[in-house]
Amino acid sequence: MPAQADEGPLCHGMITKDGTVHLVGYGRVYHAGLGDDDVLRAVVAEKRLPSGNEANTDGNRHFHGFECEDLGDGEDPWTAARPEAVEKAAAAICRHHGWTSRSVIGRKEWQPGKVDPRGFSMDSKRNGTRDRLK
């Protein structure tokens, strides 16, 4: 029987406020939940993302998931180290798989109703990842 979401792990990695990346899990982890199949197709094709408007596809089997230490209130200040670590981790994964920065998405782009990550735009993270891949 497959593990349930409450059995964990709930992410592949955790990025702390000081920018340290802790690897937590591997394989299938329970971080993405259900999201939009149109978004998945765009990520696979590395095309511009459509607005996610349905939750019909299991993202846990398709995406790497990293959590960032944050209060999640949109007011907790982001240290410079965390967004930099997000870009470095994303670039490492993209480099390993031969992907471009178009494969980098945030939960709010995948799953309707989610608001994270807060504190930076995913376009800025894709641009930073792209620059690190050069």
Short mmCIF file of N, CA and C in Angstrom, two decimals:
data_model
loop_
_atom_site.label_atom_id
_atom_site.label_comp_id
_atom_site.label_asym_id
_atom_site.label_seq_id
_atom_site.Cartn_x
_atom_site.Cartn_y
_atom_site.Cartn_z
N MET A 1 0.84 -1.17 0.00
CA MET A 1 0.00 0.00 0.00
C MET A 1 0.90 1.24 0.00
N PRO A 2 0.63 2.24 -0.86
CA PRO A 2 1.46 3.45 -0.89
C PRO A 2 1.31 4.26 0.40
N ALA A 3 2.37 4.98 0.72
CA ALA A 3 2.34 5.85 1.90
C ALA A 3 1.32 6.96 1.70
N GLN A 4 0.76 7.42 2.78
CA GLN A 4 -0.20 8.52 2.75
C GLN A 4 0.53 9.82 3.05
N ALA A 5 -0.07 10.95 2.69
CA ALA A 5 0.56 12.26 2.86
C ALA A 5 0.96 12.53 4.30
N ASP A 6 0.22 12.02 5.26
CA ASP A 6 0.58 12.30 6.64
C ASP A 6 1.71 11.42 7.16
N GLU A 7 2.19 10.47 6.32
CA GLU A 7 3.31 9.62 6.70
C GLU A 7 4.65 10.25 6.36
N GLY A 8 4.67 11.21 5.46
CA GLY A 8 5.89 11.92 5.10
C GLY A 8 6.82 11.05 4.27
N PRO A 9 7.98 11.55 3.90
CA PRO A 9 8.40 12.93 4.17
C PRO A 9 7.58 13.93 3.36
N LEU A 10 7.60 15.16 3.82
CA LEU A 10 6.78 16.20 3.21
C LEU A 10 7.54 17.10 2.24
N CYS A 11 8.83 16.84 2.03
CA CYS A 11 9.60 17.60 1.05
C CYS A 11 10.89 16.85 0.77
N HIS A 12 11.56 17.25 -0.29
CA HIS A 12 12.88 16.71 -0.59
C HIS A 12 13.96 17.45 0.19
N GLY A 13 13.73 18.75 0.39
CA GLY A 13 14.74 19.55 1.08
C GLY A 13 14.13 20.71 1.83
N MET A 14 14.87 21.16 2.82
CA MET A 14 14.47 22.31 3.65
C MET A 14 15.58 23.35 3.56
N ILE A 15 15.21 24.59 3.26
CA ILE A 15 16.17 25.68 3.17
C ILE A 15 15.93 26.59 4.36
N THR A 16 16.95 26.69 5.22
CA THR A 16 16.82 27.50 6.43
C THR A 16 17.12 28.96 6.14
N LYS A 17 16.84 29.81 7.11
CA LYS A 17 17.03 31.25 6.93
C LYS A 17 18.47 31.63 6.62
N ASP A 18 19.43 30.81 7.10
CA ASP A 18 20.83 31.12 6.80
C ASP A 18 21.28 30.58 5.45
N GLY A 19 20.35 29.96 4.69
CA GLY A 19 20.66 29.48 3.35
C GLY A 19 21.17 28.05 3.29
N THR A 20 21.18 27.36 4.41
CA THR A 20 21.61 25.97 4.41
C THR A 20 20.50 25.11 3.81
N VAL A 21 20.89 24.22 2.91
CA VAL A 21 19.94 23.30 2.29
C VAL A 21 20.11 21.94 2.96
N HIS A 22 19.04 21.47 3.58
CA HIS A 22 19.04 20.16 4.24
C HIS A 22 18.23 19.20 3.37
N LEU A 23 18.83 18.10 2.95
CA LEU A 23 18.09 17.09 2.21
C LEU A 23 17.33 16.25 3.21
N VAL A 24 16.03 16.10 2.95
CA VAL A 24 15.13 15.46 3.90
C VAL A 24 14.61 14.13 3.38
N GLY A 25 14.28 14.06 2.11
CA GLY A 25 13.68 12.87 1.55
C GLY A 25 14.11 12.66 0.11
N TYR A 26 13.75 11.51 -0.42
CA TYR A 26 14.05 11.20 -1.81
C TYR A 26 12.88 10.40 -2.37
N GLY A 27 12.87 10.27 -3.69
CA GLY A 27 11.74 9.57 -4.30
C GLY A 27 10.47 10.38 -4.15
N ARG A 28 9.38 9.67 -3.94
CA ARG A 28 8.09 10.34 -3.79
C ARG A 28 7.99 10.94 -2.40
N VAL A 29 7.73 12.23 -2.35
CA VAL A 29 7.44 12.91 -1.09
C VAL A 29 6.12 13.65 -1.27
N TYR A 30 5.54 14.08 -0.15
CA TYR A 30 4.19 14.63 -0.18
C TYR A 30 4.22 16.14 0.01
N HIS A 31 4.54 16.85 -1.08
CA HIS A 31 4.72 18.30 -1.01
C HIS A 31 3.85 19.06 -1.99
N ALA A 32 3.56 18.47 -3.12
CA ALA A 32 2.89 19.22 -4.19
C ALA A 32 1.38 19.04 -4.18
N GLY A 33 0.92 17.85 -3.87
CA GLY A 33 -0.51 17.59 -3.90
C GLY A 33 -1.06 17.63 -5.32
N LEU A 34 -2.36 17.79 -5.41
CA LEU A 34 -3.00 17.84 -6.72
C LEU A 34 -2.85 19.23 -7.33
N GLY A 35 -2.59 19.26 -8.61
CA GLY A 35 -2.46 20.52 -9.34
C GLY A 35 -3.00 20.37 -10.75
N ASP A 36 -2.69 21.34 -11.57
CA ASP A 36 -3.27 21.46 -12.90
C ASP A 36 -2.44 20.71 -13.94
N ASP A 37 -3.09 19.81 -14.68
CA ASP A 37 -2.39 19.05 -15.71
C ASP A 37 -1.85 19.95 -16.83
N ASP A 38 -2.50 21.10 -17.08
CA ASP A 38 -1.98 22.04 -18.08
C ASP A 38 -0.64 22.63 -17.63
N VAL A 39 -0.51 22.87 -16.34
CA VAL A 39 0.76 23.38 -15.81
C VAL A 39 1.83 22.31 -15.95
N LEU A 40 1.51 21.07 -15.62
CA LEU A 40 2.48 19.98 -15.76
C LEU A 40 2.96 19.87 -17.20
N ARG A 41 2.04 19.90 -18.16
CA ARG A 41 2.44 19.81 -19.57
C ARG A 41 3.37 20.96 -19.95
N ALA A 42 3.09 22.16 -19.45
CA ALA A 42 3.95 23.32 -19.75
C ALA A 42 5.33 23.14 -19.14
N VAL A 43 5.40 22.62 -17.92
CA VAL A 43 6.70 22.40 -17.27
C VAL A 43 7.50 21.37 -18.06
N VAL A 44 6.87 20.26 -18.41
CA VAL A 44 7.56 19.20 -19.16
C VAL A 44 8.07 19.75 -20.50
N ALA A 45 7.25 20.56 -21.17
CA ALA A 45 7.64 21.15 -22.46
C ALA A 45 8.52 22.38 -22.29
N GLU A 46 8.71 22.81 -21.03
CA GLU A 46 9.47 24.02 -20.70
C GLU A 46 8.94 25.24 -21.46
N LYS A 47 7.64 25.40 -21.38
CA LYS A 47 6.93 26.53 -21.98
C LYS A 47 6.43 27.46 -20.88
N ARG A 48 5.95 28.61 -21.27
CA ARG A 48 5.38 29.57 -20.32
C ARG A 48 4.20 28.91 -19.60
N LEU A 49 4.13 29.13 -18.29
CA LEU A 49 3.09 28.49 -17.49
C LEU A 49 1.73 29.13 -17.69
N PRO A 50 0.69 28.31 -17.86
CA PRO A 50 -0.67 28.84 -17.84
C PRO A 50 -1.09 29.06 -16.40
N SER A 51 -2.17 29.75 -16.19
CA SER A 51 -2.72 29.87 -14.84
C SER A 51 -3.34 28.55 -14.45
N GLY A 52 -2.92 28.02 -13.30
CA GLY A 52 -3.51 26.79 -12.82
C GLY A 52 -4.92 27.05 -12.33
N ASN A 53 -5.88 26.28 -12.85
CA ASN A 53 -7.26 26.52 -12.46
C ASN A 53 -8.00 25.25 -12.05
N GLU A 54 -7.27 24.14 -11.97
CA GLU A 54 -7.91 22.90 -11.52
C GLU A 54 -6.87 22.05 -10.79
N ALA A 55 -7.35 21.12 -10.04
CA ALA A 55 -6.49 20.23 -9.27
C ALA A 55 -6.84 18.80 -9.64
N ASN A 56 -6.25 18.32 -10.75
CA ASN A 56 -6.62 17.02 -11.28
C ASN A 56 -5.44 16.07 -11.50
N THR A 57 -4.24 16.48 -11.10
CA THR A 57 -3.06 15.68 -11.37
C THR A 57 -2.16 15.64 -10.13
N ASP A 58 -1.66 14.46 -9.82
CA ASP A 58 -0.78 14.27 -8.66
C ASP A 58 0.61 14.84 -8.95
N GLY A 59 0.95 15.92 -8.28
CA GLY A 59 2.26 16.54 -8.48
C GLY A 59 3.37 15.86 -7.70
N ASN A 60 3.03 15.09 -6.68
CA ASN A 60 4.05 14.46 -5.85
C ASN A 60 4.93 13.50 -6.64
N ARG A 61 4.42 12.91 -7.68
CA ARG A 61 5.21 11.98 -8.46
C ARG A 61 6.02 12.67 -9.55
N HIS A 62 5.80 13.98 -9.77
CA HIS A 62 6.45 14.68 -10.86
C HIS A 62 7.48 15.72 -10.43
N PHE A 63 7.33 16.29 -9.22
CA PHE A 63 8.12 17.45 -8.86
C PHE A 63 9.03 17.20 -7.67
N HIS A 64 10.16 17.87 -7.67
CA HIS A 64 11.02 17.96 -6.48
C HIS A 64 10.44 19.08 -5.63
N GLY A 65 10.41 18.91 -4.33
CA GLY A 65 9.82 19.92 -3.46
C GLY A 65 10.77 20.37 -2.36
N PHE A 66 10.95 21.67 -2.25
CA PHE A 66 11.77 22.26 -1.19
C PHE A 66 10.92 23.23 -0.38
N GLU A 67 11.05 23.14 0.91
CA GLU A 67 10.39 24.08 1.82
C GLU A 67 11.42 25.11 2.26
N CYS A 68 10.97 26.33 2.48
CA CYS A 68 11.84 27.38 3.00
C CYS A 68 11.34 27.77 4.38
N GLU A 69 12.27 27.84 5.31
CA GLU A 69 11.93 28.25 6.67
C GLU A 69 11.33 29.66 6.61
N ASP A 70 10.10 29.79 7.06
CA ASP A 70 9.38 31.05 6.93
C ASP A 70 8.10 30.96 7.73
N LEU A 71 7.65 32.05 8.26
CA LEU A 71 6.40 32.07 9.00
C LEU A 71 5.18 31.92 8.09
N GLY A 72 5.38 32.19 6.78
CA GLY A 72 4.29 32.03 5.82
C GLY A 72 3.25 33.13 5.86
N ASP A 73 3.57 34.23 6.51
CA ASP A 73 2.60 35.31 6.64
C ASP A 73 2.80 36.44 5.63
N GLY A 74 3.82 36.30 4.77
CA GLY A 74 4.12 37.35 3.80
C GLY A 74 4.84 38.54 4.40
N GLU A 75 5.09 38.50 5.71
CA GLU A 75 5.77 39.60 6.39
C GLU A 75 7.12 39.19 6.98
N ASP A 76 7.33 37.89 7.18
CA ASP A 76 8.59 37.40 7.71
C ASP A 76 9.69 37.79 6.72
N PRO A 77 10.68 38.57 7.15
CA PRO A 77 11.69 39.06 6.20
C PRO A 77 12.54 37.92 5.63
N TRP A 78 12.82 38.04 4.36
CA TRP A 78 13.66 37.06 3.69
C TRP A 78 15.11 37.53 3.74
N THR A 79 15.95 36.72 4.31
CA THR A 79 17.38 37.01 4.28
C THR A 79 17.86 36.83 2.85
N ALA A 80 18.96 37.44 2.48
CA ALA A 80 19.50 37.27 1.13
C ALA A 80 19.92 35.83 0.89
N ALA A 81 20.27 35.12 1.94
CA ALA A 81 20.78 33.76 1.80
C ALA A 81 19.72 32.78 1.31
N ARG A 82 18.48 32.92 1.73
CA ARG A 82 17.45 31.95 1.36
C ARG A 82 17.13 31.97 -0.13
N PRO A 83 16.79 33.12 -0.72
CA PRO A 83 16.50 33.11 -2.16
C PRO A 83 17.70 32.65 -2.99
N GLU A 84 18.91 32.99 -2.54
CA GLU A 84 20.11 32.53 -3.23
C GLU A 84 20.20 31.00 -3.16
N ALA A 85 19.90 30.44 -2.00
CA ALA A 85 19.93 28.99 -1.83
C ALA A 85 18.86 28.32 -2.69
N VAL A 86 17.69 28.96 -2.83
CA VAL A 86 16.63 28.42 -3.69
C VAL A 86 17.16 28.31 -5.11
N GLU A 87 17.80 29.36 -5.60
CA GLU A 87 18.35 29.36 -6.95
C GLU A 87 19.43 28.30 -7.12
N LYS A 88 20.30 28.18 -6.13
CA LYS A 88 21.38 27.19 -6.22
C LYS A 88 20.83 25.77 -6.23
N ALA A 89 19.87 25.49 -5.37
CA ALA A 89 19.26 24.15 -5.33
C ALA A 89 18.53 23.87 -6.64
N ALA A 90 17.78 24.85 -7.13
CA ALA A 90 17.05 24.67 -8.39
C ALA A 90 18.02 24.45 -9.55
N ALA A 91 19.09 25.22 -9.59
CA ALA A 91 20.08 25.06 -10.67
C ALA A 91 20.75 23.68 -10.60
N ALA A 92 21.03 23.20 -9.41
CA ALA A 92 21.66 21.88 -9.26
C ALA A 92 20.74 20.79 -9.81
N ILE A 93 19.45 20.88 -9.47
CA ILE A 93 18.49 19.88 -9.95
C ILE A 93 18.34 19.98 -11.47
N CYS A 94 18.21 21.19 -11.98
CA CYS A 94 18.09 21.38 -13.42
C CYS A 94 19.33 20.86 -14.15
N ARG A 95 20.48 21.17 -13.63
CA ARG A 95 21.73 20.72 -14.25
C ARG A 95 21.78 19.18 -14.27
N HIS A 96 21.41 18.56 -13.17
CA HIS A 96 21.44 17.10 -13.07
C HIS A 96 20.52 16.45 -14.11
N HIS A 97 19.34 17.02 -14.31
CA HIS A 97 18.36 16.44 -15.22
C HIS A 97 18.46 16.98 -16.65
N GLY A 98 19.29 17.99 -16.88
CA GLY A 98 19.38 18.58 -18.21
C GLY A 98 18.22 19.49 -18.53
N TRP A 99 17.61 20.08 -17.50
CA TRP A 99 16.48 20.97 -17.67
C TRP A 99 16.94 22.41 -17.73
N THR A 100 16.06 23.29 -18.21
CA THR A 100 16.30 24.72 -18.15
C THR A 100 15.54 25.28 -16.93
N SER A 101 15.69 26.55 -16.70
CA SER A 101 15.01 27.20 -15.57
C SER A 101 13.49 27.23 -15.75
N ARG A 102 13.00 26.93 -16.93
CA ARG A 102 11.54 26.87 -17.16
C ARG A 102 10.90 25.72 -16.37
N SER A 103 11.71 24.79 -15.89
CA SER A 103 11.19 23.67 -15.09
C SER A 103 11.04 24.03 -13.63
N VAL A 104 11.37 25.25 -13.25
CA VAL A 104 11.28 25.70 -11.86
C VAL A 104 9.93 26.38 -11.65
N ILE A 105 9.14 25.83 -10.72
CA ILE A 105 7.84 26.44 -10.42
C ILE A 105 7.64 26.52 -8.92
N GLY A 106 6.71 27.34 -8.52
CA GLY A 106 6.32 27.45 -7.13
C GLY A 106 4.98 26.78 -6.90
N ARG A 107 4.73 26.42 -5.67
CA ARG A 107 3.48 25.72 -5.35
C ARG A 107 2.27 26.54 -5.80
N LYS A 108 2.32 27.88 -5.65
CA LYS A 108 1.17 28.70 -6.04
C LYS A 108 0.93 28.65 -7.55
N GLU A 109 1.94 28.28 -8.33
CA GLU A 109 1.76 28.15 -9.77
C GLU A 109 1.20 26.77 -10.13
N TRP A 110 1.36 25.82 -9.24
CA TRP A 110 0.92 24.45 -9.49
C TRP A 110 -0.50 24.20 -8.99
N GLN A 111 -0.76 24.63 -7.79
CA GLN A 111 -1.99 24.25 -7.12
C GLN A 111 -2.89 25.45 -6.88
N PRO A 112 -4.08 25.45 -7.46
CA PRO A 112 -5.00 26.58 -7.23
C PRO A 112 -5.27 26.76 -5.73
N GLY A 113 -5.26 28.01 -5.31
CA GLY A 113 -5.55 28.31 -3.91
C GLY A 113 -4.33 28.40 -3.02
N LYS A 114 -3.17 27.90 -3.46
CA LYS A 114 -1.96 28.02 -2.65
C LYS A 114 -1.36 29.40 -2.84
N VAL A 115 -0.72 29.93 -1.81
CA VAL A 115 -0.16 31.28 -1.88
C VAL A 115 1.36 31.30 -1.75
N ASP A 116 1.96 30.14 -1.59
CA ASP A 116 3.41 30.14 -1.39
C ASP A 116 4.13 29.69 -2.66
N PRO A 117 5.34 30.15 -2.82
CA PRO A 117 6.11 30.92 -1.85
C PRO A 117 5.74 32.39 -1.86
N ARG A 118 5.91 33.00 -0.72
CA ARG A 118 5.73 34.44 -0.56
C ARG A 118 7.10 35.06 -0.34
N GLY A 119 7.21 36.33 -0.64
CA GLY A 119 8.45 37.04 -0.36
C GLY A 119 9.34 37.23 -1.57
N PHE A 120 9.04 36.53 -2.66
CA PHE A 120 9.76 36.73 -3.92
C PHE A 120 8.89 36.19 -5.04
N SER A 121 9.18 36.62 -6.26
CA SER A 121 8.41 36.13 -7.40
C SER A 121 9.10 34.90 -7.98
N MET A 122 8.33 34.00 -8.52
CA MET A 122 8.93 32.83 -9.15
C MET A 122 9.66 33.21 -10.43
N ASP A 123 9.23 34.27 -11.11
CA ASP A 123 9.99 34.73 -12.27
C ASP A 123 11.40 35.13 -11.86
N SER A 124 11.54 35.78 -10.70
CA SER A 124 12.88 36.17 -10.25
C SER A 124 13.72 34.93 -9.94
N LYS A 125 13.11 33.88 -9.42
CA LYS A 125 13.85 32.64 -9.13
C LYS A 125 14.21 31.91 -10.42
N ARG A 126 13.31 31.93 -11.41
CA ARG A 126 13.65 31.31 -12.69
C ARG A 126 14.79 32.07 -13.36
N ASN A 127 14.74 33.41 -13.29
CA ASN A 127 15.82 34.21 -13.88
C ASN A 127 17.14 33.96 -13.16
N GLY A 128 17.11 33.89 -11.85
CA GLY A 128 18.33 33.61 -11.09
C GLY A 128 18.87 32.22 -11.36
N THR A 129 17.97 31.26 -11.50
CA THR A 129 18.37 29.89 -11.82
C THR A 129 18.98 29.85 -13.22
N ARG A 130 18.34 30.54 -14.16
CA ARG A 130 18.87 30.60 -15.53
C ARG A 130 20.29 31.16 -15.53
N ASP A 131 20.51 32.24 -14.77
CA ASP A 131 21.85 32.84 -14.72
C ASP A 131 22.87 31.88 -14.11
N ARG A 132 22.46 31.10 -13.13
CA ARG A 132 23.37 30.15 -12.50
C ARG A 132 23.67 28.96 -13.40
N LEU A 133 22.77 28.68 -14.34
CA LEU A 133 23.00 27.57 -15.27
C LEU A 133 23.95 27.94 -16.41
N LYS A 134 24.22 29.22 -16.58
CA LYS A 134 25.11 29.66 -17.67
C LYS A 134 26.54 29.26 -17.40
#
